[in-house]
PDB file of C-alpha atoms in Angstrom:
ATOM      1  CA  MET F   1      99.912  33.113 150.883  1.00 55.00           C
ATOM      2  CA  ASP F   2     101.845  36.833 149.967  1.00 67.00           C
ATOM      3  CA  ARG F   3     100.927  38.591 153.531  1.00 81.00           C
ATOM      4  CA  THR F   4     102.044  41.789 152.094  1.00 87.00           C
ATOM      5  CA  ARG F   5      99.638  41.391 149.487  1.00 89.00           C
ATOM      6  CA  GLU F   6      97.411  40.797 152.691  1.00 87.00           C
ATOM      7  CA  ARG F   7      97.755  43.320 154.938  1.00 87.00           C
ATOM      8  CA  SER F   8      97.141  45.835 151.752  1.00 90.00           C
ATOM      9  CA  TRP F   9      94.110  44.431 152.084  1.00 92.00           C
ATOM     10  CA  LEU F  10      93.232  45.237 154.994  1.00 85.00           C
ATOM     11  CA  GLY F  11      94.564  47.937 154.917  1.00 87.00           C
ATOM     12  CA  LEU F  12      92.355  49.011 152.023  1.00 87.00           C
ATOM     13  CA  VAL F  13      88.916  48.145 153.474  1.00 85.00           C
ATOM     14  CA  GLY F  14      90.413  49.839 157.152  1.00 80.00           C
ATOM     15  CA  ASP F  15      90.508  53.553 155.713  1.00 83.00           C
ATOM     16  CA  LEU F  16      87.699  52.654 153.413  1.00 83.00           C
ATOM     17  CA  LEU F  17      84.785  51.827 156.691  1.00 76.00           C
ATOM     18  CA  SER F  18      86.930  55.195 157.713  1.00 72.00           C
ATOM     19  CA  ALA F  19      83.530  56.757 156.964  1.00 71.00           C
ATOM     20  CA  PRO F  20      79.887  55.761 156.044  1.00 68.00           C
ATOM     21  CA  LEU F  21      79.931  53.555 152.726  1.00 75.00           C
ATOM     22  CA  THR F  22      76.870  54.630 150.601  1.00 76.00           C
ATOM     23  CA  GLU F  23      78.485  53.879 147.319  1.00 82.00           C
ATOM     24  CA  LEU F  24      81.329  50.887 146.834  1.00 88.00           C
ATOM     25  CA  PRO F  25      84.560  52.429 145.209  1.00 90.00           C
ATOM     26  CA  ASP F  26      85.083  50.147 142.191  1.00 90.00           C
ATOM     27  CA  GLU F  27      87.919  51.715 140.712  1.00 91.00           C
ATOM     28  CA  ARG F  28      89.736  51.429 143.694  1.00 92.00           C
ATOM     29  CA  ILE F  29      89.932  48.675 144.482  1.00 94.00           C
ATOM     30  CA  ALA F  30      90.308  47.762 140.864  1.00 93.00           C
ATOM     31  CA  ALA F  31      93.593  49.373 141.653  1.00 93.00           C
ATOM     32  CA  GLN F  32      94.416  47.498 144.014  1.00 95.00           C
ATOM     33  CA  LEU F  33      93.686  43.893 141.875  1.00 95.00           C
ATOM     34  CA  HIS F  34      95.830  45.631 139.524  1.00 94.00           C
ATOM     35  CA  ALA F  35      98.917  45.422 141.879  1.00 93.00           C
ATOM     36  CA  SER F  36      97.982  42.114 143.438  1.00 95.00           C
ATOM     37  CA  PHE F  37      97.509  39.699 140.133  1.00 95.00           C
ATOM     38  CA  GLY F  38      99.238  41.784 137.609  1.00 93.00           C
ATOM     39  CA  LEU F  39      95.742  41.833 135.620  1.00 93.00           C
ATOM     40  CA  LEU F  40      96.269  43.295 131.885  1.00 90.00           C
ATOM     41  CA  ALA F  41      92.096  44.210 133.074  1.00 89.00           C
ATOM     42  CA  ALA F  42      90.052  44.908 135.646  1.00 91.00           C
ATOM     43  CA  ALA F  43      86.723  44.493 135.092  1.00 88.00           C
ATOM     44  CA  TYR F  44      83.065  45.065 137.484  1.00 91.00           C
ATOM     45  CA  ASN F  45      79.832  43.609 136.166  1.00 85.00           C
ATOM     46  CA  TYR F  46      77.215  44.326 138.038  1.00 84.00           C
ATOM     47  CA  ARG F  47      73.190  43.601 137.008  1.00 79.00           C
ATOM     48  CA  GLU F  48      69.576  44.904 139.479  1.00 76.00           C
ATOM     49  CA  PRO F  49      66.151  44.087 138.798  1.00 69.00           C
ATOM     50  CA  GLY F  50      64.719  45.516 136.116  1.00 69.00           C
ATOM     51  CA  ARG F  51      68.133  46.730 134.616  1.00 73.00           C
ATOM     52  CA  GLY F  52      70.671  45.570 131.884  1.00 71.00           C
ATOM     53  CA  ALA F  53      73.459  44.424 132.739  1.00 74.00           C
ATOM     54  CA  VAL F  54      76.159  47.489 133.285  1.00 78.00           C
ATOM     55  CA  GLN F  55      79.896  46.639 132.857  1.00 79.00           C
ATOM     56  CA  ARG F  56      82.487  48.678 133.825  1.00 84.00           C
ATOM     57  CA  VAL F  57      86.309  48.385 132.892  1.00 84.00           C
ATOM     58  CA  TRP F  58      90.206  49.462 134.108  1.00 84.00           C
ATOM     59  CA  PRO F  59      92.378  48.325 131.047  1.00 81.00           C
ATOM     60  CA  ARG F  60      96.321  48.376 132.086  1.00 67.00           C
ATOM     61  CA  GLY F  61      97.538  50.686 128.858  1.00 62.00           C
ATOM     62  CA  GLU F  62      96.129  50.204 125.846  1.00 62.00           C
ATOM     63  CA  GLN F  63      95.816  46.628 126.255  1.00 62.00           C
ATOM     64  CA  PHE F  64      91.810  46.548 124.592  1.00 61.00           C
ATOM     65  CA  CYS F  65      92.102  49.461 121.947  1.00 59.00           C
ATOM     66  CA  GLY F  66      90.283  48.818 118.686  1.00 64.00           C
ATOM     67  CA  HIS F  67      88.721  46.467 121.029  1.00 66.00           C
ATOM     68  CA  ARG F  68      86.496  48.971 123.630  1.00 66.00           C
ATOM     69  CA  ALA F  69      83.594  48.664 122.246  1.00 70.00           C
ATOM     70  CA  GLU F  70      83.217  45.516 121.437  1.00 70.00           C
ATOM     71  CA  VAL F  71      84.627  45.101 124.956  1.00 68.00           C
ATOM     72  CA  ASP F  72      81.156  46.456 126.338  1.00 68.00           C
ATOM     73  CA  HIS F  73      78.600  45.004 124.111  1.00 68.00           C
ATOM     74  CA  TRP F  74      80.001  41.617 125.392  1.00 65.00           C
ATOM     75  CA  GLY F  75      80.162  42.602 129.205  1.00 63.00           C
ATOM     76  CA  ALA F  76      76.529  44.209 128.805  1.00 63.00           C
ATOM     77  CA  CYS F  77      74.568  41.858 126.331  1.00 63.00           C
ATOM     78  CA  CYS F  78      76.367  38.766 126.407  1.00 62.00           C
ATOM     79  CA  VAL F  79      77.740  37.823 130.180  1.00 60.00           C
ATOM     80  CA  PRO F  80      74.718  37.348 131.285  1.00 57.00           C
ATOM     81  CA  ALA F  81      74.710  33.993 128.517  1.00 62.00           C
ATOM     82  CA  CYS F  82      77.659  32.809 127.462  1.00 69.00           C
ATOM     83  CA  HIS F  83      79.986  33.621 131.331  1.00 77.00           C
ATOM     84  CA  PRO F  84      81.124  30.114 131.976  1.00 82.00           C
ATOM     85  CA  ILE F  85      81.385  31.497 134.996  1.00 83.00           C
ATOM     86  CA  LEU F  86      78.398  33.258 135.487  1.00 80.00           C
ATOM     87  CA  ARG F  87      76.261  30.113 134.169  1.00 81.00           C
ATOM     88  CA  TYR F  88      78.474  28.282 136.678  1.00 85.00           C
ATOM     89  CA  TYR F  89      76.736  30.194 140.478  1.00 82.00           C
ATOM     90  CA  LEU F  90      73.662  30.596 138.657  1.00 78.00           C
ATOM     91  CA  ALA F  91      73.429  26.970 138.492  1.00 81.00           C
ATOM     92  CA  THR F  92      75.243  25.728 141.177  1.00 82.00           C
ATOM     93  CA  GLY F  93      74.790  29.008 144.460  1.00 78.00           C
ATOM     94  CA  ASP F  94      77.900  27.987 144.263  1.00 82.00           C
ATOM     95  CA  TRP F  95      79.179  31.981 145.028  1.00 82.00           C
ATOM     96  CA  ARG F  96      83.282  30.560 146.312  1.00 87.00           C
ATOM     97  CA  ALA F  97      85.984  32.969 143.418  1.00 89.00           C
ATOM     98  CA  ILE F  98      86.586  30.777 140.563  1.00 89.00           C
ATOM     99  CA  GLN F  99      88.321  30.537 136.938  1.00 90.00           C
ATOM    100  CA  VAL F 100      86.694  30.352 133.758  1.00 83.00           C
ATOM    101  CA  ALA F 101      89.813  26.762 133.751  1.00 82.00           C
ATOM    102  CA  ASP F 102      88.242  25.605 136.759  1.00 87.00           C
ATOM    103  CA  VAL F 103      84.259  26.114 135.259  1.00 84.00           C
ATOM    104  CA  PRO F 104      82.937  22.510 135.277  1.00 84.00           C
ATOM    105  CA  ALA F 105      81.982  21.627 131.256  1.00 79.00           C
ATOM    106  CA  ARG F 106      78.544  20.645 132.063  1.00 82.00           C
ATOM    107  CA  PHE F 107      78.075  24.634 133.652  1.00 79.00           C
ATOM    108  CA  ALA F 108      78.259  25.757 130.506  1.00 68.00           C
ATOM    109  CA  ASP F 109      76.973  23.861 126.551  1.00 68.00           C
ATOM    110  CA  GLU F 110      80.390  24.249 124.136  1.00 73.00           C
ATOM    111  CA  ALA F 111      78.702  26.903 121.550  1.00 73.00           C
ATOM    112  CA  ALA F 112      78.521  28.839 125.117  1.00 68.00           C
ATOM    113  CA  GLN F 113      82.291  28.163 125.936  1.00 72.00           C
ATOM    114  CA  ALA F 114      83.294  28.461 122.514  1.00 76.00           C
ATOM    115  CA  SER F 115      81.989  32.222 122.318  1.00 74.00           C
ATOM    116  CA  TRP F 116      83.778  33.082 125.181  1.00 75.00           C
ATOM    117  CA  ARG F 117      87.117  31.255 124.104  1.00 79.00           C
ATOM    118  CA  GLU F 118      86.873  33.229 120.811  1.00 81.00           C
ATOM    119  CA  VAL F 119      86.363  36.935 122.552  1.00 78.00           C
ATOM    120  CA  ALA F 120      88.937  36.370 126.038  1.00 81.00           C
ATOM    121  CA  VAL F 121      91.802  34.937 123.702  1.00 85.00           C
ATOM    122  CA  SER F 122      91.730  38.435 120.723  1.00 80.00           C
ATOM    123  CA  TRP F 123      91.470  40.496 123.768  1.00 81.00           C
ATOM    124  CA  GLY F 124      94.666  39.112 125.632  1.00 84.00           C
ATOM    125  CA  VAL F 125      92.563  37.694 129.058  1.00 86.00           C
ATOM    126  CA  PRO F 126      91.893  33.851 128.502  1.00 88.00           C
ATOM    127  CA  SER F 127      92.955  33.584 132.178  1.00 91.00           C
ATOM    128  CA  GLN F 128      89.784  34.805 134.567  1.00 90.00           C
ATOM    129  CA  LEU F 129      88.458  34.558 137.787  1.00 93.00           C
ATOM    130  CA  ALA F 130      84.962  35.795 139.223  1.00 92.00           C
ATOM    131  CA  LEU F 131      85.219  37.729 143.107  1.00 94.00           C
ATOM    132  CA  PRO F 132      80.732  37.565 142.994  1.00 90.00           C
ATOM    133  CA  LEU F 133      79.107  39.839 145.826  1.00 89.00           C
ATOM    134  CA  HIS F 134      76.237  39.045 145.323  1.00 82.00           C
ATOM    135  CA  VAL F 135      74.282  36.520 142.509  1.00 76.00           C
ATOM    136  CA  GLY F 136      70.631  36.452 141.564  1.00 72.00           C
ATOM    137  CA  GLN F 137      68.378  35.306 138.533  1.00 67.00           C
ATOM    138  CA  HIS F 138      67.833  39.151 138.549  1.00 73.00           C
ATOM    139  CA  SER F 139      70.301  40.743 139.458  1.00 76.00           C
ATOM    140  CA  HIS F 140      74.195  40.505 140.335  1.00 80.00           C
ATOM    141  CA  ARG F 141      77.544  42.641 141.598  1.00 87.00           C
ATOM    142  CA  ALA F 142      81.307  40.793 141.074  1.00 91.00           C
ATOM    143  CA  PHE F 143      84.629  42.414 140.080  1.00 94.00           C
ATOM    144  CA  VAL F 144      86.471  39.769 136.950  1.00 91.00           C
ATOM    145  CA  LEU F 145      90.175  39.310 136.784  1.00 94.00           C
ATOM    146  CA  GLY F 146      91.843  39.047 133.709  1.00 91.00           C
ATOM    147  CA  ARG F 147      95.625  38.399 132.005  1.00 92.00           C
ATOM    148  CA  ALA F 148      96.390  35.825 130.166  1.00 91.00           C
ATOM    149  CA  ASP F 149      98.731  33.878 132.039  1.00 94.00           C
ATOM    150  CA  PRO F 150      96.629  31.327 134.403  1.00 93.00           C
ATOM    151  CA  PHE F 151      95.938  32.331 138.362  1.00 95.00           C
ATOM    152  CA  THR F 152      98.361  30.268 141.233  1.00 94.00           C
ATOM    153  CA  PRO F 153      96.802  28.242 143.637  1.00 92.00           C
ATOM    154  CA  ASP F 154      98.219  31.267 146.316  1.00 93.00           C
ATOM    155  CA  GLU F 155      96.788  34.152 144.245  1.00 94.00           C
ATOM    156  CA  VAL F 156      92.654  32.060 144.407  1.00 93.00           C
ATOM    157  CA  GLN F 157      93.755  31.768 147.826  1.00 92.00           C
ATOM    158  CA  LEU F 158      93.826  35.541 148.409  1.00 94.00           C
ATOM    159  CA  ALA F 159      91.273  36.183 145.408  1.00 94.00           C
ATOM    160  CA  LEU F 160      89.084  33.646 148.503  1.00 91.00           C
ATOM    161  CA  THR F 161      90.430  36.769 150.941  1.00 90.00           C
ATOM    162  CA  VAL F 162      89.695  39.505 148.973  1.00 93.00           C
ATOM    163  CA  GLN F 163      86.545  37.695 148.080  1.00 92.00           C
ATOM    164  CA  HIS F 164      85.597  37.605 151.767  1.00 87.00           C
ATOM    165  CA  LEU F 165      86.589  41.699 152.208  1.00 88.00           C
ATOM    166  CA  LEU F 166      84.612  42.791 149.469  1.00 91.00           C
ATOM    167  CA  ARG F 167      81.456  41.119 150.092  1.00 87.00           C
ATOM    168  CA  GLY F 168      81.633  43.078 153.506  1.00 82.00           C
ATOM    169  CA  LEU F 169      81.930  46.354 151.750  1.00 85.00           C
ATOM    170  CA  ASP F 170      79.764  45.640 149.727  1.00 85.00           C
ATOM    171  CA  ARG F 171      77.149  44.848 152.797  1.00 77.00           C
ATOM    172  CA  GLN F 172      77.663  47.726 154.252  1.00 75.00           C
ATOM    173  CA  VAL F 173      76.728  49.401 150.675  1.00 79.00           C
ATOM    174  CA  VAL F 174      73.365  47.345 150.807  1.00 72.00           C
ATOM    175  CA  ALA F 175      72.618  47.961 154.138  1.00 66.00           C
ATOM    176  CA  ALA F 176      72.996  52.766 154.119  1.00 65.00           C
ATOM    177  CA  ARG F 177      71.591  52.366 150.850  1.00 63.00           C
ATOM    178  CA  THR F 178      68.721  50.636 152.432  1.00 56.00           C
ATOM    179  CA  GLY F 179      68.302  51.378 155.699  1.00 56.00           C
ATOM    180  CA  PHE F 180      70.135  54.774 155.961  1.00 53.00           C
ATOM    181  CA  GLY F 181      68.444  58.150 155.036  1.00 53.00           C
ATOM    182  CA  GLY F 182      69.833  61.348 154.592  1.00 55.00           C
ATOM    183  CA  GLY F 183      69.053  62.979 157.720  1.00 64.00           C
ATOM    184  CA  ALA F 184      70.284  59.058 159.649  1.00 68.00           C
ATOM    185  CA  ARG F 185      73.680  60.135 158.019  1.00 68.00           C
ATOM    186  CA  ASP F 186      73.845  62.615 159.753  1.00 74.00           C
ATOM    187  CA  VAL F 187      72.675  61.476 163.094  1.00 78.00           C
ATOM    188  CA  ALA F 188      74.925  58.889 162.943  1.00 78.00           C
ATOM    189  CA  THR F 189      77.750  61.468 161.982  1.00 74.00           C
ATOM    190  CA  SER F 190      77.302  63.813 164.071  1.00 80.00           C
ATOM    191  CA  MET F 191      77.800  60.389 166.900  1.00 84.00           C
ATOM    192  CA  HIS F 192      80.302  58.415 165.260  1.00 85.00           C
ATOM    193  CA  LEU F 193      78.523  56.035 164.720  1.00 85.00           C
ATOM    194  CA  THR F 194      81.283  53.637 162.462  1.00 84.00           C
ATOM    195  CA  PRO F 195      78.864  51.743 159.202  1.00 79.00           C
ATOM    196  CA  ARG F 196      79.571  48.825 160.944  1.00 83.00           C
ATOM    197  CA  GLU F 197      78.665  49.765 163.978  1.00 87.00           C
ATOM    198  CA  LEU F 198      75.444  50.815 162.212  1.00 84.00           C
ATOM    199  CA  ALA F 199      75.754  47.370 160.354  1.00 83.00           C
ATOM    200  CA  VAL F 200      75.680  46.024 163.217  1.00 88.00           C
ATOM    201  CA  LEU F 201      72.548  47.739 164.888  1.00 88.00           C
ATOM    202  CA  GLY F 202      70.083  47.177 161.236  1.00 83.00           C
ATOM    203  CA  GLU F 203      70.783  43.451 162.557  1.00 85.00           C
ATOM    204  CA  LEU F 204      70.070  44.524 165.897  1.00 87.00           C
ATOM    205  CA  ALA F 205      66.733  45.655 164.911  1.00 84.00           C
ATOM    206  CA  ASP F 206      65.657  42.064 163.138  1.00 80.00           C
ATOM    207  CA  GLY F 207      66.207  40.312 165.364  1.00 84.00           C
ATOM    208  CA  LEU F 208      69.034  38.438 165.183  1.00 84.00           C
ATOM    209  CA  THR F 209      71.379  37.041 168.057  1.00 89.00           C
ATOM    210  CA  ALA F 210      75.011  38.190 167.971  1.00 90.00           C
ATOM    211  CA  ALA F 211      76.304  34.536 166.602  1.00 89.00           C
ATOM    212  CA  ALA F 212      73.414  35.108 163.614  1.00 84.00           C
ATOM    213  CA  ILE F 213      74.670  39.268 162.807  1.00 87.00           C
ATOM    214  CA  GLY F 214      78.333  37.751 162.661  1.00 83.00           C
ATOM    215  CA  ARG F 215      78.243  35.375 160.567  1.00 80.00           C
ATOM    216  CA  LYS F 216      76.007  37.499 158.384  1.00 75.00           C
ATOM    217  CA  LEU F 217      78.140  40.186 158.598  1.00 76.00           C
ATOM    218  CA  LEU F 218      81.173  37.578 158.049  1.00 74.00           C
ATOM    219  CA  ILE F 219      83.458  38.770 161.538  1.00 82.00           C
ATOM    220  CA  THR F 220      83.303  37.118 165.002  1.00 87.00           C
ATOM    221  CA  GLU F 221      80.296  37.150 167.212  1.00 91.00           C
ATOM    222  CA  ARG F 222      83.420  38.201 169.644  1.00 92.00           C
ATOM    223  CA  THR F 223      83.855  41.124 167.480  1.00 91.00           C
ATOM    224  CA  VAL F 224      79.754  41.724 167.448  1.00 92.00           C
ATOM    225  CA  HIS F 225      79.298  42.117 170.570  1.00 94.00           C
ATOM    226  CA  LYS F 226      82.267  44.597 170.988  1.00 94.00           C
ATOM    227  CA  HIS F 227      80.390  46.587 168.178  1.00 93.00           C
ATOM    228  CA  LEU F 228      77.484  46.761 170.605  1.00 94.00           C
ATOM    229  CA  GLU F 229      79.401  47.529 173.594  1.00 94.00           C
ATOM    230  CA  ARG F 230      80.193  50.702 171.605  1.00 93.00           C
ATOM    231  CA  LEU F 231      76.397  51.066 170.217  1.00 93.00           C
ATOM    232  CA  TYR F 232      75.472  50.963 173.499  1.00 93.00           C
ATOM    233  CA  THR F 233      77.312  54.595 174.950  1.00 92.00           C
ATOM    234  CA  LYS F 234      76.945  55.832 172.134  1.00 91.00           C
ATOM    235  CA  LEU F 235      73.878  55.743 171.980  1.00 90.00           C
ATOM    236  CA  GLY F 236      74.011  56.656 176.288  1.00 90.00           C
ATOM    237  CA  VAL F 237      71.763  52.574 176.969  1.00 90.00           C
ATOM    238  CA  GLY F 238      72.076  49.553 178.124  1.00 90.00           C
ATOM    239  CA  ASP F 239      70.971  46.629 176.375  1.00 91.00           C
ATOM    240  CA  ARG F 240      69.593  45.428 172.931  1.00 90.00           C
ATOM    241  CA  LEU F 241      65.796  46.614 173.383  1.00 91.00           C
ATOM    242  CA  ALA F 242      66.628  50.463 174.841  1.00 91.00           C
ATOM    243  CA  ALA F 243      69.762  50.049 171.645  1.00 91.00           C
ATOM    244  CA  VAL F 244      66.613  50.018 169.012  1.00 89.00           C
ATOM    245  CA  LEU F 245      64.316  52.039 171.374  1.00 90.00           C
ATOM    246  CA  GLN F 246      66.645  54.895 170.738  1.00 88.00           C
ATOM    247  CA  ALA F 247      67.615  54.301 167.543  1.00 87.00           C
ATOM    248  CA  GLN F 248      64.084  54.773 166.195  1.00 84.00           C
ATOM    249  CA  ARG F 249      63.656  57.533 168.786  1.00 85.00           C
ATOM    250  CA  LEU F 250      67.017  58.879 166.699  1.00 84.00           C
ATOM    251  CA  GLY F 251      65.624  58.642 163.394  1.00 81.00           C
ATOM    252  CA  LEU F 252      68.611  55.615 162.676  1.00 82.00           C
ATOM    253  CA  LEU F 253      66.237  53.529 162.403  1.00 78.00           C
ATOM    254  CA  PRO F 254      63.056  53.191 161.235  1.00 71.00           C
ATOM    255  CA  VAL F 255      59.541  52.497 163.576  1.00 63.00           C
ATOM    256  CA  ARG F 256      58.352  48.423 162.751  1.00 57.00           C
TER     257      ARG F 256
END
């Protein structure tokens, strides 16, 4: 694997986590995807419960000139029913990054495959690789990489690493949106609590062990313990229970 490209992603994620993250910086991520994989287009597809699908596309130059309305319509209206990769994810629950060429035929019928192939070839992006952040029956969030030539095995391996990092960012955003209001963010900022420390704190309140927190946040158990040590110091406490109670008093956690 190209370690230079891998380090560039670690640098980007580290920079993004230096401040509370309440929105996924999809444009910066798309720019990095273009640079790492030599793309013709990168798209961010998302759908929230009770809402229609949305697609944001960052083409290179005039790649989609004359096709943009068609691209937007297809992404919003046809992807859930026709895109082979999304059908594969929904059928298997396997969220690993995958190329469309590697999706077994049984997960997308011939009509769906033909519909997708026709538009992808006309846009010049028949090779596509998906990096899902979340996939559910009524919601999904994923980056899709597109270009003319297939992705190499090394690039697929890099994509798996990038997906791991992006899912971590996505978890931070979800935690910030659901667990911390504006007042709590002000308190967290004044106490110099990082987004990762806040995420660990939220899982701590749910009673998870350090090992379970590590699995959920995609970090090692040792790293969780380091975050806990810093949390205890910043909150002025000495154990898990005291940390949760102090966080509740400060408004960082809801009182249950």
